[in-house]
mmCIF file of C-alpha atoms and ligand atoms in Angstrom:
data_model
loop_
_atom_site.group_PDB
_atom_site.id
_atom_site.type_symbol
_atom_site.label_atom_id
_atom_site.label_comp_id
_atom_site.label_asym_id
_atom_site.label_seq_id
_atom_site.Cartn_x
_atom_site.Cartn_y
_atom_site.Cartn_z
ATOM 1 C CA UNK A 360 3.819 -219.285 -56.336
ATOM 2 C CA UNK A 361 0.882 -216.821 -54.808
ATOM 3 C CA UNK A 362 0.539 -217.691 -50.986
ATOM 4 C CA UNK A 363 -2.502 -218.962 -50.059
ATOM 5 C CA UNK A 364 -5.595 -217.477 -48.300
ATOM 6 C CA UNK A 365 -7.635 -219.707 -46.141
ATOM 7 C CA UNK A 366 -11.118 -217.670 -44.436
ATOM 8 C CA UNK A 367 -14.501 -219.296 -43.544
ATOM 9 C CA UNK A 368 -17.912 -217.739 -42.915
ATOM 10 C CA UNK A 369 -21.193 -219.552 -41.042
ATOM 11 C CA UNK A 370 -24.155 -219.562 -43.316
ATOM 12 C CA UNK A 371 -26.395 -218.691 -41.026
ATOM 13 C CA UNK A 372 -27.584 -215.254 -42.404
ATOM 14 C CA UNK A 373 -27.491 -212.767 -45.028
ATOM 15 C CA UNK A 374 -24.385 -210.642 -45.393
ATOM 16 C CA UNK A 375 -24.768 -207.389 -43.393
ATOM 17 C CA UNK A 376 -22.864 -203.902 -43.423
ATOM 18 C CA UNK A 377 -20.584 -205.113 -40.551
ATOM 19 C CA UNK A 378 -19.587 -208.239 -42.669
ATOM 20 C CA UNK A 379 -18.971 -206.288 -45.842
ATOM 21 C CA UNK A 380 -16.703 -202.872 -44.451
ATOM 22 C CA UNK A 381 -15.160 -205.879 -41.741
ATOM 23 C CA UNK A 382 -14.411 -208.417 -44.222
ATOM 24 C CA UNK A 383 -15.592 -209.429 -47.341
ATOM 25 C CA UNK A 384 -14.943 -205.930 -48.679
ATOM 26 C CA UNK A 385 -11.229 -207.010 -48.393
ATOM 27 C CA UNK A 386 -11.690 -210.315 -49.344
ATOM 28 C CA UNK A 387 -12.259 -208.374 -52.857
ATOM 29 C CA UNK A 388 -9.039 -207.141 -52.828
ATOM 30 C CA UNK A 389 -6.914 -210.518 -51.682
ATOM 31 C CA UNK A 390 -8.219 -212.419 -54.424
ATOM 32 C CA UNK A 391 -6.294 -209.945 -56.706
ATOM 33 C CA UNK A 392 -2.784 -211.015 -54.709
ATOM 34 C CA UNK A 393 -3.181 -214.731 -53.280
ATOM 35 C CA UNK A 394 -4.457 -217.771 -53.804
ATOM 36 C CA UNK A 395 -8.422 -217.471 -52.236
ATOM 37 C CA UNK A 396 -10.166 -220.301 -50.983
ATOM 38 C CA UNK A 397 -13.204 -218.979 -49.602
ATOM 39 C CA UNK A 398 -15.131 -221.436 -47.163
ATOM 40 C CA UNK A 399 -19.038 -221.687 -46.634
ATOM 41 C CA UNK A 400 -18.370 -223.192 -42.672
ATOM 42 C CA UNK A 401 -21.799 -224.630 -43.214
ATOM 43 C CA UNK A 402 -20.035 -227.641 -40.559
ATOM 44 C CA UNK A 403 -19.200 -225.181 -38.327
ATOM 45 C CA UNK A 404 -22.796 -223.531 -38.261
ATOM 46 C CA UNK A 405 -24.179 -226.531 -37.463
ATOM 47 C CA UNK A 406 -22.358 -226.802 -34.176
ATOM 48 C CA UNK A 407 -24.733 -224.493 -32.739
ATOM 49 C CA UNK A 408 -27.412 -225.028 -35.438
ATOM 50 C CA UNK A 409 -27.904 -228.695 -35.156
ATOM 51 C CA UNK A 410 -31.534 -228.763 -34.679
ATOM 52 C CA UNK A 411 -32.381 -226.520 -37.740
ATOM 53 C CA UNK A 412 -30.739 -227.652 -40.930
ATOM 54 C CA UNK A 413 -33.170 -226.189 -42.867
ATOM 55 C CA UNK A 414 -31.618 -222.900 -42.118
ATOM 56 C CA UNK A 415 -28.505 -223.797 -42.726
ATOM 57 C CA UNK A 416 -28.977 -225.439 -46.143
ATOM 58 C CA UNK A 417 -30.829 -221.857 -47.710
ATOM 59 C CA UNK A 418 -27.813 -219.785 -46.208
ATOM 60 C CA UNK A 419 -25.438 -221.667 -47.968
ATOM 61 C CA UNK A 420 -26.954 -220.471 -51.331
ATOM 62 C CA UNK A 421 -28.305 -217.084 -50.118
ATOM 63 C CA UNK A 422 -24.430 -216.045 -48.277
ATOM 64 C CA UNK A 423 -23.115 -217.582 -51.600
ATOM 65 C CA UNK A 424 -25.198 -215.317 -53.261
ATOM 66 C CA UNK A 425 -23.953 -212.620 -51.246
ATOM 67 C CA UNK A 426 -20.597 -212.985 -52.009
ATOM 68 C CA UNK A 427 -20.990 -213.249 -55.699
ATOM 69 C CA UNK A 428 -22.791 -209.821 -55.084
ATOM 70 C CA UNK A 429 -20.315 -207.757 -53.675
ATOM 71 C CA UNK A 430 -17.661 -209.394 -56.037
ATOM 72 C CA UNK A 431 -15.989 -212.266 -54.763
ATOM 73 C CA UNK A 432 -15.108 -213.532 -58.741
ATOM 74 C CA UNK A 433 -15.120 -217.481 -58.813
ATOM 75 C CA UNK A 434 -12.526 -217.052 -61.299
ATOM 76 C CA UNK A 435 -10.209 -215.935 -58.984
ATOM 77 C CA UNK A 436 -11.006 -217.219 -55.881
ATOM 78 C CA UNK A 437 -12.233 -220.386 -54.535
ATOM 79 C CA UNK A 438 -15.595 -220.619 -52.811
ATOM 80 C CA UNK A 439 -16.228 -224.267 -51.581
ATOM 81 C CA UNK A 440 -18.548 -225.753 -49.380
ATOM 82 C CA UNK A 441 -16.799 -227.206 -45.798
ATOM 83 C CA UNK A 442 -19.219 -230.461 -45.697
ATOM 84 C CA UNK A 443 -18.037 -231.688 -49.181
ATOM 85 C CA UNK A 444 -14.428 -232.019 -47.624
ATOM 86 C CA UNK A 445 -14.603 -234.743 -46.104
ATOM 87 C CA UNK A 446 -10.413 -235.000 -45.556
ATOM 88 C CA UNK A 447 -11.335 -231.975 -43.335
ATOM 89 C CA UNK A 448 -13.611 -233.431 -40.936
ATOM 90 C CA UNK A 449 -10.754 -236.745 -41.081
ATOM 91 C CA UNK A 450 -8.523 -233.772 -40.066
ATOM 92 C CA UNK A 451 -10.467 -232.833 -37.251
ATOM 93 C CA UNK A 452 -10.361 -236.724 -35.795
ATOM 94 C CA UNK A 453 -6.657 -236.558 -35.800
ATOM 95 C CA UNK A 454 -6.285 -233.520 -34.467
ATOM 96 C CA UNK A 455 -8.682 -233.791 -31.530
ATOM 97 C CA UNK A 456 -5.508 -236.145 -29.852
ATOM 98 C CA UNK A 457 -3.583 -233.079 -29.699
ATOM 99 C CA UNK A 458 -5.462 -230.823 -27.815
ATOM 100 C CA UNK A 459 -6.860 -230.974 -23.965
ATOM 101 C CA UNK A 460 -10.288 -230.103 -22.941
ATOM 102 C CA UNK A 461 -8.650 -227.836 -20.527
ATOM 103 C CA UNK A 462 -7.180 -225.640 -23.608
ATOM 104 C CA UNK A 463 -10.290 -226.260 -25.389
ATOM 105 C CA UNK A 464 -12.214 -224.425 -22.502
ATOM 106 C CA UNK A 465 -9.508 -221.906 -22.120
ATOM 107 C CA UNK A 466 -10.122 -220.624 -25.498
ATOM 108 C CA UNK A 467 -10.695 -216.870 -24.969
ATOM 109 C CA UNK A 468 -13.343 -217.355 -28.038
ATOM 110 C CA UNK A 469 -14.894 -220.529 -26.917
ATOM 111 C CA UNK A 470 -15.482 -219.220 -23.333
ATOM 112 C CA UNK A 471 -17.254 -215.982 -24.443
ATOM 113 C CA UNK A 472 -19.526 -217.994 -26.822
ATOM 114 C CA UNK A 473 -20.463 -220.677 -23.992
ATOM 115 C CA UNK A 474 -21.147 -217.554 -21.053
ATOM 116 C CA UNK A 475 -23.152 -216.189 -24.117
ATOM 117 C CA UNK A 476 -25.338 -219.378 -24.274
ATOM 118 C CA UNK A 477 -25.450 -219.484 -20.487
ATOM 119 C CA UNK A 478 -27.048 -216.371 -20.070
ATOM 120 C CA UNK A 479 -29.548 -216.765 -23.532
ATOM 121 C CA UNK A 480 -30.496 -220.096 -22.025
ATOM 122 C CA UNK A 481 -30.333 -219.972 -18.481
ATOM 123 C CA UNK A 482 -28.611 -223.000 -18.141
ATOM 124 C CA UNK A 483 -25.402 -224.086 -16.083
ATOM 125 C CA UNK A 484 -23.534 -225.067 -19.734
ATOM 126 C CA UNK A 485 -24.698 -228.861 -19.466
ATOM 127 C CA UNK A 486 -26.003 -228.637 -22.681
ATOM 128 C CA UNK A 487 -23.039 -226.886 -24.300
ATOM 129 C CA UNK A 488 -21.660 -230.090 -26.040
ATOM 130 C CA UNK A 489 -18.572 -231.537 -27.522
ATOM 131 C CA UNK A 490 -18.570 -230.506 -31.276
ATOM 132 C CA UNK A 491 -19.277 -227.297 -29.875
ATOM 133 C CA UNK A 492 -16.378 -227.191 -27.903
ATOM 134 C CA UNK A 493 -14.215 -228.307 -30.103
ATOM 135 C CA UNK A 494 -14.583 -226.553 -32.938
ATOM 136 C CA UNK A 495 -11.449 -224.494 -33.044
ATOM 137 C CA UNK A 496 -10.270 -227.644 -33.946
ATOM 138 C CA UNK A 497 -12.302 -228.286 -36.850
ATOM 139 C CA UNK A 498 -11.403 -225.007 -37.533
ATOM 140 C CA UNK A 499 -7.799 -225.340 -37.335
ATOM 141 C CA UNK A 500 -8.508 -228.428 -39.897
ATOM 142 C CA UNK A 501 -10.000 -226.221 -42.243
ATOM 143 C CA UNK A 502 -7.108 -223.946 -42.600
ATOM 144 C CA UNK A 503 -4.624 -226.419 -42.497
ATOM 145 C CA UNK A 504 -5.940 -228.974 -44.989
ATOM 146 C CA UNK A 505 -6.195 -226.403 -47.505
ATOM 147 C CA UNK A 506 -2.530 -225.315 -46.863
ATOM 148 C CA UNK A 507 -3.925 -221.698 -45.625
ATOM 149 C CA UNK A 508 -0.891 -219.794 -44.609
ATOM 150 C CA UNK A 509 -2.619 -216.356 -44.230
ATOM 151 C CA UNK A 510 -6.099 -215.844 -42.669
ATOM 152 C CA UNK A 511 -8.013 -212.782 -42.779
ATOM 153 C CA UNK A 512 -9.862 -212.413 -39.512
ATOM 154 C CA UNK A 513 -11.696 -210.402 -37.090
ATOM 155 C CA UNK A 514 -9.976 -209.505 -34.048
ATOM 156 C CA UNK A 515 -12.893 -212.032 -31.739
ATOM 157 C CA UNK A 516 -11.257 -215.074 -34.203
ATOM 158 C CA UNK A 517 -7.435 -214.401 -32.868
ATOM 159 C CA UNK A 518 -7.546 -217.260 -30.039
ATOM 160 C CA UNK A 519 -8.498 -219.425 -32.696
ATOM 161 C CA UNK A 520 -5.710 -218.705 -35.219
ATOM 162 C CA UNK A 521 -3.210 -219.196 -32.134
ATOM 163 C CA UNK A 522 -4.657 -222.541 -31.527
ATOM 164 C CA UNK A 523 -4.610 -223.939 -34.989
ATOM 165 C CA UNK A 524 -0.431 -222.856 -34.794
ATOM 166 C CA UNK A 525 -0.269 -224.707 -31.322
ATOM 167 C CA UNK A 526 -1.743 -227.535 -33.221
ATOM 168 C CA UNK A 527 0.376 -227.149 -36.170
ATOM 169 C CA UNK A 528 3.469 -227.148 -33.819
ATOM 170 C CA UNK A 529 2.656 -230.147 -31.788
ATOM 171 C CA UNK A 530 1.945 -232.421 -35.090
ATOM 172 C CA UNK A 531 5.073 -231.664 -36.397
ATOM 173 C CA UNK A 532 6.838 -232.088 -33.172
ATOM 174 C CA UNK A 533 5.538 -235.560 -32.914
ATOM 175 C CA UNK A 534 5.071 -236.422 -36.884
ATOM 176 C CA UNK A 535 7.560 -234.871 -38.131
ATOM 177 C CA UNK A 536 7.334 -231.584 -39.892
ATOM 178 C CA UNK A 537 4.278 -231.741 -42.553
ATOM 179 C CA UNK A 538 2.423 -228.891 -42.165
ATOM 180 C CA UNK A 539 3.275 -224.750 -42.105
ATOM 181 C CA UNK A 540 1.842 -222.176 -39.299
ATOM 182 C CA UNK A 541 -0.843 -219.887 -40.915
ATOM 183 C CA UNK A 542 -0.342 -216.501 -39.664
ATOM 184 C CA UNK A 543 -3.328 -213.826 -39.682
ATOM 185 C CA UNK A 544 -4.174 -210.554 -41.585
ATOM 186 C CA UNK A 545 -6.494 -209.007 -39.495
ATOM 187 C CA UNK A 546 -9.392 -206.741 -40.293
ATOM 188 C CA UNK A 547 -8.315 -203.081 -40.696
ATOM 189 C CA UNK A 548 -12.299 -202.470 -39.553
ATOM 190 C CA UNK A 549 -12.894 -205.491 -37.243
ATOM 191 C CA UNK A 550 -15.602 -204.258 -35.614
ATOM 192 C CA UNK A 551 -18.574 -202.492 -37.393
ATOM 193 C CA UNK A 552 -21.188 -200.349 -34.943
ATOM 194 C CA UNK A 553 -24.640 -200.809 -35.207
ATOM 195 C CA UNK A 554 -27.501 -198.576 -36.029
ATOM 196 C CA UNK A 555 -28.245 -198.128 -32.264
ATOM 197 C CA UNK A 556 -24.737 -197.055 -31.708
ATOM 198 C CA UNK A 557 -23.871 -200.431 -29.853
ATOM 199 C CA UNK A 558 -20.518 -201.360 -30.628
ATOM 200 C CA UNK A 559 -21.424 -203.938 -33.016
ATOM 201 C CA UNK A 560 -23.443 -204.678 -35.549
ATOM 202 C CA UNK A 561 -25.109 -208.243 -35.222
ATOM 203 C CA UNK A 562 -28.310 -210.264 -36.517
ATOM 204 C CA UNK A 563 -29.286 -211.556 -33.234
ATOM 205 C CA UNK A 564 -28.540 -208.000 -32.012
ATOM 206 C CA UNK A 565 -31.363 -206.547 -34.256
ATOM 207 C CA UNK A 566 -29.365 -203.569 -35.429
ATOM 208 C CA UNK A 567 -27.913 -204.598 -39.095
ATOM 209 C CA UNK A 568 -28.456 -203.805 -42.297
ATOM 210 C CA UNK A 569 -28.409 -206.307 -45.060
ATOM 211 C CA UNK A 570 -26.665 -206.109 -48.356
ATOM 212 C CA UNK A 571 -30.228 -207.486 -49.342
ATOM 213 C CA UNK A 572 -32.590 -205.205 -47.516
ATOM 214 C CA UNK A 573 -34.807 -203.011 -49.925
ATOM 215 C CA UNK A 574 -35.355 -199.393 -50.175
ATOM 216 C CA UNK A 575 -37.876 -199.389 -48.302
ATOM 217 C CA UNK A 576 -35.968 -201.067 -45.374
ATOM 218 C CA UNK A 577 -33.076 -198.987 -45.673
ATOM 219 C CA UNK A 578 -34.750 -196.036 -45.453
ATOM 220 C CA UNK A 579 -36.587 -196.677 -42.691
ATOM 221 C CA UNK A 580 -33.556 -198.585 -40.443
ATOM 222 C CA UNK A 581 -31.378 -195.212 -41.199
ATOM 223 C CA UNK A 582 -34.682 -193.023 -40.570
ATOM 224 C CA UNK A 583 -33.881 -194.524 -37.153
ATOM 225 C CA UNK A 584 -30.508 -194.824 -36.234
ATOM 226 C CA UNK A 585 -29.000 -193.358 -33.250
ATOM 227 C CA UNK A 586 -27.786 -189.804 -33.598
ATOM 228 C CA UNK A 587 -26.154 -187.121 -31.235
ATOM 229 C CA UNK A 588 -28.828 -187.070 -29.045
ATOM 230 C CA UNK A 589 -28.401 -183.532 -27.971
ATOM 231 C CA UNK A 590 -29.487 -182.227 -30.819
ATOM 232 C CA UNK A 591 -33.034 -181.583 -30.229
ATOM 233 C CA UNK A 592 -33.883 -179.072 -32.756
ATOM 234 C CA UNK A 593 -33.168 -179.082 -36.360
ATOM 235 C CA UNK A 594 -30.330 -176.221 -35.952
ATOM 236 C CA UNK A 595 -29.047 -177.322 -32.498
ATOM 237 C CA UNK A 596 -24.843 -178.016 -33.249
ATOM 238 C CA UNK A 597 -24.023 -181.255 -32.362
ATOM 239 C CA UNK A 598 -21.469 -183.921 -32.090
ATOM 240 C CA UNK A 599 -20.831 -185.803 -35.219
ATOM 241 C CA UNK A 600 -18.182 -188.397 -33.366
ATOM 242 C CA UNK A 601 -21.079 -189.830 -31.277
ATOM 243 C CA UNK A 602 -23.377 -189.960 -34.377
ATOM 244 C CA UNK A 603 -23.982 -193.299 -36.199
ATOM 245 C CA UNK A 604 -25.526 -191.287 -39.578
ATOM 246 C CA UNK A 605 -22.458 -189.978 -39.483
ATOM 247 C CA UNK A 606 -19.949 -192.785 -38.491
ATOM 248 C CA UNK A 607 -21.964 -194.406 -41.597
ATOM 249 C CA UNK A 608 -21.221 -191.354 -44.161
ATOM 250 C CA UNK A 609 -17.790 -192.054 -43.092
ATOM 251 C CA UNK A 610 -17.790 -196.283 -43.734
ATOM 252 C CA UNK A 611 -19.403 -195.367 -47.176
ATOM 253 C CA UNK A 612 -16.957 -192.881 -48.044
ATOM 254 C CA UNK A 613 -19.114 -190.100 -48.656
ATOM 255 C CA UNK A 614 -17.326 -187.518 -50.498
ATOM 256 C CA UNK A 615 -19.497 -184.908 -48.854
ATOM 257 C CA UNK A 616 -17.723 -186.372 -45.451
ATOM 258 C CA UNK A 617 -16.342 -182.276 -44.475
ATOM 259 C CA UNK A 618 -19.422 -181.203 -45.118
ATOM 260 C CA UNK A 619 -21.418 -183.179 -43.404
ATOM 261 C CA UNK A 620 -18.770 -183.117 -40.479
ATOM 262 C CA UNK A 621 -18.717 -179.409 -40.085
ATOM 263 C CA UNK A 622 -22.413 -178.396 -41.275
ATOM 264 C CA UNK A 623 -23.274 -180.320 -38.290
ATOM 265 C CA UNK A 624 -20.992 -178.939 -35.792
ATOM 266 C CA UNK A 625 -22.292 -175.612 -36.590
ATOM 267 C CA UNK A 626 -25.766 -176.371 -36.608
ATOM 268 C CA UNK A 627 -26.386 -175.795 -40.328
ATOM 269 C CA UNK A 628 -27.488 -179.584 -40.906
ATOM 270 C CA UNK A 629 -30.986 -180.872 -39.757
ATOM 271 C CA UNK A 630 -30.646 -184.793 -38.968
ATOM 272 C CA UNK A 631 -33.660 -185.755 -41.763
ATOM 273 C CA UNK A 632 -31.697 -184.611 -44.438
ATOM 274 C CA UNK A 633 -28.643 -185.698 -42.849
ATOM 275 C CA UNK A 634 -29.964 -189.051 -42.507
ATOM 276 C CA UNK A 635 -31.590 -188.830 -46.866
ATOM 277 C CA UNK A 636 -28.267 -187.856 -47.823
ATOM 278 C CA UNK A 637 -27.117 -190.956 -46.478
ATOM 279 C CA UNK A 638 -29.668 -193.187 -47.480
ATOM 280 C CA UNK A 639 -28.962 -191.804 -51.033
ATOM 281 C CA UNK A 640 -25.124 -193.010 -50.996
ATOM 282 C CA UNK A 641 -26.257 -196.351 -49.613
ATOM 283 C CA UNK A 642 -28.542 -196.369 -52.122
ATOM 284 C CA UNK A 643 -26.344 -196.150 -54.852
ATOM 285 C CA UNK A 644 -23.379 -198.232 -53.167
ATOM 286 C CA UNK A 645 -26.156 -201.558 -53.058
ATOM 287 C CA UNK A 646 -27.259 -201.138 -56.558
ATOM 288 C CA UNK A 647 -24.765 -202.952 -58.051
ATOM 289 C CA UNK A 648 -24.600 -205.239 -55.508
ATOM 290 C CA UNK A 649 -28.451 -205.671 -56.014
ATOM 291 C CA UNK A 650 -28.070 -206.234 -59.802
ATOM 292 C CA UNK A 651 -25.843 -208.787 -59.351
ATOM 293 C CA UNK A 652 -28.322 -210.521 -56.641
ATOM 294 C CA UNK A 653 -30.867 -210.748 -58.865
ATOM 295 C CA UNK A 654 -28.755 -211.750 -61.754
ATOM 296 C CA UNK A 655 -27.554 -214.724 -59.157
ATOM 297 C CA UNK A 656 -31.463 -215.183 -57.853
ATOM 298 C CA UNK A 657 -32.434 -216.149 -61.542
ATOM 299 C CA UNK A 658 -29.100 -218.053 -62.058
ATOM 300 C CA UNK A 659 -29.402 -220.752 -59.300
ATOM 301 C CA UNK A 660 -27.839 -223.181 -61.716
ATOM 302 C CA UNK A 661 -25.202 -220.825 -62.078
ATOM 303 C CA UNK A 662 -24.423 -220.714 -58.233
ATOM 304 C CA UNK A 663 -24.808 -224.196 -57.637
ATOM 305 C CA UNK A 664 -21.953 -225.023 -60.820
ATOM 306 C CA UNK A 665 -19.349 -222.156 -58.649
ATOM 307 C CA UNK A 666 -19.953 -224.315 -55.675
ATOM 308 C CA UNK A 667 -19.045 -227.426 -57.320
ATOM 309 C CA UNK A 668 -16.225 -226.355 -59.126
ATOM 310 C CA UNK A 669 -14.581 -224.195 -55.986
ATOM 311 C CA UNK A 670 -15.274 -227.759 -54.323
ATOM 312 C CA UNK A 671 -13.555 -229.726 -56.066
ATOM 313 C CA UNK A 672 -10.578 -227.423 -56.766
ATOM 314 C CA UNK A 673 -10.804 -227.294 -52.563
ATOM 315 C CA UNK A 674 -10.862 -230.345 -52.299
ATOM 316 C CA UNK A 675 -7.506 -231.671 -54.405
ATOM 317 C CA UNK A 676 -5.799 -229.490 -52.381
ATOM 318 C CA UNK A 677 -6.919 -231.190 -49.215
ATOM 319 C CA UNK A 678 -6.512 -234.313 -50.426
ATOM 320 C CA UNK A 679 -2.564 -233.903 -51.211
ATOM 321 C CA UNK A 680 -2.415 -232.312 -47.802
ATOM 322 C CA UNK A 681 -4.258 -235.783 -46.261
ATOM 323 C CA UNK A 682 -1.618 -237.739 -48.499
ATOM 324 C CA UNK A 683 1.522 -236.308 -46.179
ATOM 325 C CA UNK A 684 -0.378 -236.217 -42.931
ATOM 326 C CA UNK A 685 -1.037 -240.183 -43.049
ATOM 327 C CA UNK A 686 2.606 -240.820 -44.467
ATOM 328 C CA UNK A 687 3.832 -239.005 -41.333
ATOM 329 C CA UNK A 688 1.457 -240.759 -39.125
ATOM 330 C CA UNK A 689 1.750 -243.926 -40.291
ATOM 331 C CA UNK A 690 -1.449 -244.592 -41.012
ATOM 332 C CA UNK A 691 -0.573 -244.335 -45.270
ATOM 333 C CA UNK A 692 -1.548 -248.064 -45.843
HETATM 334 N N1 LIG B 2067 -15.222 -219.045 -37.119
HETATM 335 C C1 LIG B 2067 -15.356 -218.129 -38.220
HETATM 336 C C2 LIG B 2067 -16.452 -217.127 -37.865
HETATM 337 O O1 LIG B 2067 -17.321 -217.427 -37.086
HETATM 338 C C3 LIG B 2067 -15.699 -218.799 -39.515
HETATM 339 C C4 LIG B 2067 -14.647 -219.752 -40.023
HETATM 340 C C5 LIG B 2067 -14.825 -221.075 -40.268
HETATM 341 C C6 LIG B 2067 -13.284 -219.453 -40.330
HETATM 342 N N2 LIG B 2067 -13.682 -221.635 -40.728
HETATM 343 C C7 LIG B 2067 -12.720 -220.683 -40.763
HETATM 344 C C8 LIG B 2067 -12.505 -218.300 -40.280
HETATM 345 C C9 LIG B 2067 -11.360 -220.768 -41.116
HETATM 346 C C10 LIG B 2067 -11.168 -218.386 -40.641
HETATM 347 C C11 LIG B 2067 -10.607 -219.616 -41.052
HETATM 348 O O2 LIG B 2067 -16.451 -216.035 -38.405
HETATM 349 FE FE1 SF4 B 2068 -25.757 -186.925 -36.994
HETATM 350 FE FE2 SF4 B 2068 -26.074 -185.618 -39.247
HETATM 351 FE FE3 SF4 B 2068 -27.655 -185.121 -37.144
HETATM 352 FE FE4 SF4 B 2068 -25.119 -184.391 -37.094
HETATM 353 S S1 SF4 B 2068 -26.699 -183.625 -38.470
HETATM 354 S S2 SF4 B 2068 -26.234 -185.396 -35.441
HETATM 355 S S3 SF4 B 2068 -24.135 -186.040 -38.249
HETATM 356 S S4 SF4 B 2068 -27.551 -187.009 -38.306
#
């Protein structure tokens, strides 16, 4: 029996860089080794997206999209859509007993992402509100309903992996044991830098660049990027380390990578065709992934018919899980 592989992702955007070289481009790989079940958290999006489901509903499709791009194969893996499970959010309810508000606000996650919407709203966290709050819970429910024993994370989703385990260990204290800890594979490349050089790379940060962005766009977002910015003249040498053209030749795996490294220390490698030498390789790494877009783009019916069918394979799974968690609750009338 494969193990199985429980990760989510909020549809609230189009895959970027940081995504694919901090996640999905391993997500590739799992569904190879384990069991996938790939979640569109559309639920979870909406926590902090309540007021625009509009937005949500075209990521779902457009990330799905996305993934089908870079290669996540639906006949491997499962992609499934969180809101069609209903047993999770019947999870979630049962859960929420086990677990304070006072760990709930302790969450190292939770806290950052409510002193985040303090200081982009200017408000005293009044309006932060309960589904919010609790959604490592929801989250825990995700994992857990579809028997996820290994979750591929970044390293800002840790707290939440702990709690789901804390959660796991105090239903089968008090149940009876019924369901397994999920440990976490995290992200040899958590963290992906931006184009400005800020440490990460973020849509609301303005610095990505999308798996669907055209040539045009490319060109011009690397035409900018943030280089060593000593280097005044083209022949000036210059430091490579604090470069993001460069830090990108090396996420892209530019064979030229030497070159590039020491052309520039010397001072024998002018930034603009530094910077066209790496637009080229990024060129020719989102081709593929662009063919496939479109192929997807003209397919809808296509993408709708992987949804359904990762669904429902999703959702037997949580529904055998449901089965044991009401028989050890009593609640299996
Ligand atoms: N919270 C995750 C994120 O923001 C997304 C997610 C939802 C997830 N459900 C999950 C991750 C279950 C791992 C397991 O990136
Ligand atoms: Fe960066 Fe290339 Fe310019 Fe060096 S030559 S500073 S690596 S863009």
């Amino acid at each position: 029996m494969k193990k199985t592989i429980l990760t989510g992702i909020r549809p609230t955007g189009n895959l970027h860089l940081g995504h694919y070289f901090g996640a999905t481009k391993s997500w590739v790989k799992l569904q190879d080794e384990y069991e996938c079940f790939f979640e569109v958290a559309d639920v979870q999006a909406l926590t902090d997206n309540f007021n625009n489901p509009e937005k949500i509903r075209k990521n779902v499709y457009e990330l799905t999209i996305d993934l089908l791009s870079v290669g996540i194969d639906p006949h491997k893996a499962h992609l499934f859509i969180q809101s069609k499970i209903p047993e999770i959010a019947e999870l979630t309810i049962f859960y929420s007993n086990l677990v304070t508000m006072a760990r709930l606000y302790r969450n190292p996650t939770v806290k950052t992402e409510i002193a985040q919407k303090k200081t982009l709203f200017g408000n005293d966290g009044e309006s932060v509100t309960y589904g919010f709050v609790g959604y490592p819970i929801s989250q825990a429910a995700d994992i857990t309903a579809l028997g996820g024993t290994i979750v591929p994370v970044g390293e800002d989703q840790l707290p939440l992996i702990e709690q789901c385990r804390e959660i796991v260990r105090k239903f089968n204290t008090i149940y009876g044991v019924t369901l397994q800890e999920p440990e976490y594979l995290l992200s040899k490349t958590p963290r992906i830098k931006g184009l400005d050089g800020k440490d990460k790379m973020g849509k609301s940060l303005g610095n990505a660049l999308y798996l669907n962005d055209d040539s045009e766009t490319v060109t011009k977002k690397i035409m900018n990027a943030i280089t060593d910015p000593n280097k005044i003249k083209k022949d000036d040498p210059a430091n490579p380390e604090i470069c993001m053209v460069y830090y990108y030749h090396q996420l892209i795996e530019n064979p030229n990578l030497e070159t590039v490294y020491t052309e520039c220390k010397a001072g024998s490698r002018g930034c603009v065709a530094c910077k066209k030498e790496l637009i080229t390789k990024i060129e020719q790494f989102l081709t593929p992934i662009r063919q496939k877009r479109k192929y997807y783009e003209d397919h809808q019916d296509e993408v709708i018919n992987i949804l359904n069918q990762g669904t429902e394979e999703a959702r037997i799974r949580a529904q055998e899980t449901m089965k044991q968690v009401k028989a050890s609750m009593k609640i299996d009338y």
